CSV table of C-alpha atoms in Angstrom, one decimal:
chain,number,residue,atom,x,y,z
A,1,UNK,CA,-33.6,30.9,-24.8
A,2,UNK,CA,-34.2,32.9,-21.8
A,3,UNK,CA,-36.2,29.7,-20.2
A,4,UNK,CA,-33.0,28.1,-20.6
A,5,UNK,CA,-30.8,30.6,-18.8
A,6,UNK,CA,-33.1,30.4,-15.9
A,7,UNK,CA,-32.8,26.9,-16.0
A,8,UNK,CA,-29.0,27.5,-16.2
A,9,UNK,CA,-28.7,29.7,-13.3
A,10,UNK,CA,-31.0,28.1,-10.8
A,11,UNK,CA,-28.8,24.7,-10.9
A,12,UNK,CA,-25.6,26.9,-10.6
A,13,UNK,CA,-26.8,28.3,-7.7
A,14,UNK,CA,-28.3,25.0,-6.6
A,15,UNK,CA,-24.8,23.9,-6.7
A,16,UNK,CA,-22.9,26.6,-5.0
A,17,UNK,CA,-25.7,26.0,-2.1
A,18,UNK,CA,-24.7,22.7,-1.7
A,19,UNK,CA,-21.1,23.5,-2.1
A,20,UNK,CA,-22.3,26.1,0.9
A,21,UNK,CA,-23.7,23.5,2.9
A,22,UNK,CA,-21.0,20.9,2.5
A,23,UNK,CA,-18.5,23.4,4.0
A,24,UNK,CA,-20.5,24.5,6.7
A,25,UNK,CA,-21.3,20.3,7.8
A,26,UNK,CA,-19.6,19.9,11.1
A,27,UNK,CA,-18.5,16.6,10.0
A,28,UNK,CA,-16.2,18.5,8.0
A,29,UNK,CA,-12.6,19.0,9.4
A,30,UNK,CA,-11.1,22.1,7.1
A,31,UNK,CA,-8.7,23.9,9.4
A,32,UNK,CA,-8.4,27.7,9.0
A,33,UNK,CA,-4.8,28.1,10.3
A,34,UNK,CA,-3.0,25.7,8.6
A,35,UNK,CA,-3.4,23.0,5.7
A,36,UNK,CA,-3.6,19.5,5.8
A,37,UNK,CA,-0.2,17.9,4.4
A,38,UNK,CA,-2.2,16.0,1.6
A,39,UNK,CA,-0.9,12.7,2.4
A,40,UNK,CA,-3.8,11.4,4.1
A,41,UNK,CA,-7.0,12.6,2.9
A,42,UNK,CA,-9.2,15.3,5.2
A,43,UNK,CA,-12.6,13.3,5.0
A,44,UNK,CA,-15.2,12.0,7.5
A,45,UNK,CA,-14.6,8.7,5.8
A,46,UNK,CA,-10.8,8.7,6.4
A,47,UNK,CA,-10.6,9.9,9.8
A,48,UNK,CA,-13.7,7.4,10.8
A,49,UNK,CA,-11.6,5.2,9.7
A,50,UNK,CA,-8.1,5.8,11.2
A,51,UNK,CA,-10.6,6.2,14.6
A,52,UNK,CA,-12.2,2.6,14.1
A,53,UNK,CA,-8.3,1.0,13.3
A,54,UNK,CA,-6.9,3.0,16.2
A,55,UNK,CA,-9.7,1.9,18.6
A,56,UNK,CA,-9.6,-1.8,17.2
A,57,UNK,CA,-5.9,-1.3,18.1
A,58,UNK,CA,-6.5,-0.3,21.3
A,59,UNK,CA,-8.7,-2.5,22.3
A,60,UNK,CA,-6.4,-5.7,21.2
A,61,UNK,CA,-3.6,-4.0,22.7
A,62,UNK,CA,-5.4,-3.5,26.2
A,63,UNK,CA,-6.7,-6.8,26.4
A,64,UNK,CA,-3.1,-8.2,25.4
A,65,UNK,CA,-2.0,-6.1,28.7
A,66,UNK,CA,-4.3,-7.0,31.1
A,67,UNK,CA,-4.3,-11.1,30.6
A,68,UNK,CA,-1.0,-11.5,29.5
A,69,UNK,CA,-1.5,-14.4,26.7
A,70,UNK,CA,2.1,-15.3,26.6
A,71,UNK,CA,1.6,-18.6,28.1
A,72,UNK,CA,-0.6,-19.7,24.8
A,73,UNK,CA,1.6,-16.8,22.6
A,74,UNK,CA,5.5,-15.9,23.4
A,75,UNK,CA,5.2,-12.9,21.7
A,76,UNK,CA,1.9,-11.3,23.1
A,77,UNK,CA,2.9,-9.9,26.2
A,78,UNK,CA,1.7,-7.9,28.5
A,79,UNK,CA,4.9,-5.6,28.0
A,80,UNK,CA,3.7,-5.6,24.1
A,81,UNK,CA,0.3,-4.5,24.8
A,82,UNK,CA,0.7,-2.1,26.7
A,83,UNK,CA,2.9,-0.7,23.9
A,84,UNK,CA,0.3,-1.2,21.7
A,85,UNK,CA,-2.2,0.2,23.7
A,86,UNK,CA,-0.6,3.2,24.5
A,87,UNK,CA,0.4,4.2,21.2
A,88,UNK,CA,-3.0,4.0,19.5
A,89,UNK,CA,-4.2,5.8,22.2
A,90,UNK,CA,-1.8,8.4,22.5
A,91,UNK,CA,-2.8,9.0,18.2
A,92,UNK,CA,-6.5,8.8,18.8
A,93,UNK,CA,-6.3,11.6,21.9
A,94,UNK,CA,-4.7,13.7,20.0
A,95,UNK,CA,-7.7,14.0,17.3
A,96,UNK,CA,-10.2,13.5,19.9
A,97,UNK,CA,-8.5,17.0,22.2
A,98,UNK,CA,-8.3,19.1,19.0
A,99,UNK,CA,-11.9,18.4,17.9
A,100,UNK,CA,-13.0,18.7,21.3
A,101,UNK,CA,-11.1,22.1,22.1
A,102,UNK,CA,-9.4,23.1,19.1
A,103,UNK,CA,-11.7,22.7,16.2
A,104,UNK,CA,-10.2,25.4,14.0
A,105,UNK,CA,-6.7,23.4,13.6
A,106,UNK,CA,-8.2,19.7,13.4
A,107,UNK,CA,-7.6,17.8,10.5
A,108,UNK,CA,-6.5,14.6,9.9
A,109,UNK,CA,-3.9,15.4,10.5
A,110,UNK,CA,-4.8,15.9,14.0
A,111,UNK,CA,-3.9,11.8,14.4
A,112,UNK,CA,-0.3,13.1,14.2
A,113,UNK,CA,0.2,9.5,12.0
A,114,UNK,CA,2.1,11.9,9.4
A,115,UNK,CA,4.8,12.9,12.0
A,116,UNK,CA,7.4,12.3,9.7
A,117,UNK,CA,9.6,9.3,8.4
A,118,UNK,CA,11.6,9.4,11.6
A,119,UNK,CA,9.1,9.3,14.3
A,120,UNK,CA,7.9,5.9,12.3
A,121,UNK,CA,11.3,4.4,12.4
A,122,UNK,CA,11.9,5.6,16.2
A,123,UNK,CA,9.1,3.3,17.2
A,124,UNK,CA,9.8,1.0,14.7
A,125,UNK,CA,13.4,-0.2,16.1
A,126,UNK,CA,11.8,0.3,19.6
A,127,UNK,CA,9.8,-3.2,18.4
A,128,UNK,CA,12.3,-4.4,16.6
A,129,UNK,CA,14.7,-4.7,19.7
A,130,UNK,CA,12.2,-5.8,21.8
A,131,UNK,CA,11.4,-9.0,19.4
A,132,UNK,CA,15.2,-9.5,18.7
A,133,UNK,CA,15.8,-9.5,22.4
A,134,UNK,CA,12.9,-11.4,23.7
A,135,UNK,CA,13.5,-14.3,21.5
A,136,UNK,CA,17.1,-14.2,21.8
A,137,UNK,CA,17.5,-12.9,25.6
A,138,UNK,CA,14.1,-13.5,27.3
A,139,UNK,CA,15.6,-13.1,30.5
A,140,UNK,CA,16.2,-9.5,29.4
A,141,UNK,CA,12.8,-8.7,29.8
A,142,UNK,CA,12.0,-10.3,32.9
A,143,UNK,CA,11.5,-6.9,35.5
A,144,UNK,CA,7.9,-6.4,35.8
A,145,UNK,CA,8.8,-3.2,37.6
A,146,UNK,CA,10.7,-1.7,35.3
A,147,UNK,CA,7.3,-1.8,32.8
A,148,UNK,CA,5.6,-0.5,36.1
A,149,UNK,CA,7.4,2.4,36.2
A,150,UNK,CA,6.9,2.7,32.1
A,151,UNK,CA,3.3,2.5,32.7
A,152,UNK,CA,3.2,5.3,35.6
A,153,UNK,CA,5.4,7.5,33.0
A,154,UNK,CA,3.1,6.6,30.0
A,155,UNK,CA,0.0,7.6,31.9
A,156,UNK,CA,1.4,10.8,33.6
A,157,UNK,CA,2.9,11.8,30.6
A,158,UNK,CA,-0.4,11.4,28.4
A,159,UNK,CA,-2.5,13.2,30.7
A,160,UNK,CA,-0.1,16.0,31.3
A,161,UNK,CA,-0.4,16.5,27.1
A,162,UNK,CA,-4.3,16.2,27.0
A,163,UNK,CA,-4.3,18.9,29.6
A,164,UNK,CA,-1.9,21.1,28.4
A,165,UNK,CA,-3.6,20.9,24.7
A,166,UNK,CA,-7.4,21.3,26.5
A,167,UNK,CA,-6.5,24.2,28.9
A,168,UNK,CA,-4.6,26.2,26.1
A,169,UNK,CA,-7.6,25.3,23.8
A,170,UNK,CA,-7.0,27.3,20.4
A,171,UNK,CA,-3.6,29.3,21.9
A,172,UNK,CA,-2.3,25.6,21.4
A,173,UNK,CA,-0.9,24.4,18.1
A,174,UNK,CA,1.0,21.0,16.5
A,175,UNK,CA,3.4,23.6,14.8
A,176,UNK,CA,5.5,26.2,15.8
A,177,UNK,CA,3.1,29.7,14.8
A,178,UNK,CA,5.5,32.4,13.6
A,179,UNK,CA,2.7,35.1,12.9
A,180,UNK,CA,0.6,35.7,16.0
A,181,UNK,CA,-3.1,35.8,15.3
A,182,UNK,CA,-5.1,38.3,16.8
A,183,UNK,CA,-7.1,35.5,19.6
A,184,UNK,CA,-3.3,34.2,20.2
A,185,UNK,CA,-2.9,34.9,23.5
A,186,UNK,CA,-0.3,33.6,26.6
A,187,UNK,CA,-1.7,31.1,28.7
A,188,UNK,CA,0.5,30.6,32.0
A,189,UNK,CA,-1.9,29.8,34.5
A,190,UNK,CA,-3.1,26.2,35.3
A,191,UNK,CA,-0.6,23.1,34.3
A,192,UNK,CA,1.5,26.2,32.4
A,193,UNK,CA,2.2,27.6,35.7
A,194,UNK,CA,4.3,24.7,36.3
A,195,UNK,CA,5.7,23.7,33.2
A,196,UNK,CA,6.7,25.9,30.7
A,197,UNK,CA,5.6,23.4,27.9
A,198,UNK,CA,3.6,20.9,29.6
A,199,UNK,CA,2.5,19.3,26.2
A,200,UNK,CA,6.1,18.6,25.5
A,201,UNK,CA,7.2,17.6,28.5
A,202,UNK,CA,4.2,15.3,28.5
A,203,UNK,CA,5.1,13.6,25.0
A,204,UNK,CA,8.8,13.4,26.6
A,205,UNK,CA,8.0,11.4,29.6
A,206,UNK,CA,5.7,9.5,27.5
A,207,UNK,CA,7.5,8.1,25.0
A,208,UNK,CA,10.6,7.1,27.5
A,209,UNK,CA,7.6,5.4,29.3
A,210,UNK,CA,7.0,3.3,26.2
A,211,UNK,CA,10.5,2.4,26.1
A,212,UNK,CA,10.6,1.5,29.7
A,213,UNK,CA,7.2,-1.2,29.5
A,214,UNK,CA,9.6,-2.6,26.7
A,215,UNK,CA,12.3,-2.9,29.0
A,216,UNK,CA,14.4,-1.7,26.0
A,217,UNK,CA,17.9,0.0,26.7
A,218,UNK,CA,19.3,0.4,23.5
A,219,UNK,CA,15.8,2.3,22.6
A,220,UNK,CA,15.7,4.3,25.4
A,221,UNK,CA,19.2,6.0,25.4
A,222,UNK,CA,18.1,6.2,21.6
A,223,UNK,CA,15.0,8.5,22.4
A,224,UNK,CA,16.5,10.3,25.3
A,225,UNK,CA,18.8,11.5,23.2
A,226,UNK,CA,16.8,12.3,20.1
A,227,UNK,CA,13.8,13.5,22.4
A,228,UNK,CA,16.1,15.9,24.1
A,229,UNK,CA,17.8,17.1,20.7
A,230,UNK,CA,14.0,18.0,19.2
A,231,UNK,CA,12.9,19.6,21.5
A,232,UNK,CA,15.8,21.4,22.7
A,233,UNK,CA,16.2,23.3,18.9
A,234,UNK,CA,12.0,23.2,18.9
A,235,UNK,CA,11.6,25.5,22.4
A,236,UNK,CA,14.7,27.6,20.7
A,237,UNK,CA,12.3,28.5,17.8
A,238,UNK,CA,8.9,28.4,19.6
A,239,UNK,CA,10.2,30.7,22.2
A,240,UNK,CA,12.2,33.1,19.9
A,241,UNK,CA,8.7,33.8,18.1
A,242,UNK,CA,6.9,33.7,21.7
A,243,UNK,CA,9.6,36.7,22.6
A,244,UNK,CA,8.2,38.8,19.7
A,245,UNK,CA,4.3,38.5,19.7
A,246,UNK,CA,4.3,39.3,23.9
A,247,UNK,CA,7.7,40.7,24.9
A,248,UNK,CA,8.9,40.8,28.7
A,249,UNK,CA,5.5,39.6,29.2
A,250,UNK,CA,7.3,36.1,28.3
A,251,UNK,CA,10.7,36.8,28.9
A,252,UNK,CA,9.5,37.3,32.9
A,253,UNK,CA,7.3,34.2,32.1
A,254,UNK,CA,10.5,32.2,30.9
A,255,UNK,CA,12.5,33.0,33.8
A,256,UNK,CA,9.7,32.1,36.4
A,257,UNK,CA,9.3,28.6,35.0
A,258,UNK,CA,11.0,25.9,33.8
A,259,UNK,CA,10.8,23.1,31.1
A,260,UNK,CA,10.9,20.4,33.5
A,261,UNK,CA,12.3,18.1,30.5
A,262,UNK,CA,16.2,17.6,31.3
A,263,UNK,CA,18.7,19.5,29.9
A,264,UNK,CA,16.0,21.6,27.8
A,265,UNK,CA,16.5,25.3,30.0
């Protein structure tokens, strides 16, 4: 009998080491600060795999963008793939800055491919009009430096995010923190010293950047104006809660620099 309780308590602890181990593997991505939404599951296997379809994506959209195909394919333009590229990118950054400087928050979520049913639709009806319009109005489409300037904006605007999210390193969040933590502190030196929040400012100028390669109007006035609306109520909140963790600190902070998105104060 008591052979047996040995027996019984060296493979429980066997398996609470493992469990142990398994936690502690830096494979692992289980954020302290906040949970994973649950709809995409928080394994190495999953987020290997979102990184090999986001890279396959890239890579199909980049090559679409620098040979332009649409002699032997109408649709495959180089307007397209840049769009393609840009998005898969943009996702795959997003993990890749978090792991890199912000390991406590990453998940899976990190991707930000659970951003919500309307970010989905946003781009989907960004593609839809440009199918719709390059079949029906090819001539619509036909100012390459319209997509220039789309790809100057894309770029800027994805490097002024990276930055933003790599210089604030674990001060930065994808949600709006109402509790300040006892490490959160305010970060207004480097690209903060000129925008106030350089990682939305980034996504804004961005994402009318995709919409500009597409040489979509309908689009574009679609996302300036529900850009500016989320982000306008977003800084509202963010900053209210930034008032109470640091005080005048921010207030003086505030005053001293701006948003640089338009219409966001």
């Amino acid at each position: 009998m008591a052979t047996n309780t040995h027996e019984e308590l060296d493979t429980l602890e066997q398996k609470l080491r493992q469990r142990v181990n398994m936690s502690a593997n830096p494979l692992e991505t289980n954020p302290a600060i906040t949970l994973p939404h649950g709809n995409i599951p928080n394994t190495p296997l999953a987020s290997s795999t979102i990184a090999f379809i986001l890279g396959g994506t890239f890579a199909f959209g980049l090559y679409t963008a620098v040979n332009d195909i649409s002699s032997t394919s109408r649709w495959l333009t180089y307007q397209l793939g840049s769009f393609i590229s840009a998005w898969a990118f943009f996702h795959w950054a997003e993990f890749a800055v978090t792991a890199g400087w912000n390991f406590e928050k990453c998940s899976v979520d990190s991707y930000l491919l659970d951003n919500g049913l309307m970010y989905h639709i946003a781009n989907g009806t960004a593609l839809v009009e440009y199918l719709i319009s390059r079949y029906f109005i090819p001539s619509s489409k036909s100012w390459p430096y319209i997509s220039q300037i789309g790809i100057v904006m894309v770029i800027a605007g994805q490097l002024l995010r990276s930055t933003a999210m790599i210089h604030a390193s674990t001060n930065f969040s994808h949600t709006v923190a109402f509790r300040k933590r006892d490490a959160h502190r305010l970060v207004t030196d480097g690209v903060y010293g000129w925008f106030r929040h350089p990682s939305y400012a980034g996504f804004y100028y961005w994402a009318l950047g995709t919409q500009l390669i597409l040489q979509n109007p309908v689009t574009f006035v679609i996302f300036s104006i529900l850009l500016w609306r989320f982000f306008y109520y977003r800084t509202r909140a963010e900053e209210s809660a930034l008032v109470k963790f640091f005080g005048n600190e921010y207030i003086n902070y505030r005053r001293r620099v701006g948003t640089k998105i338009p219409f966001v104060p």
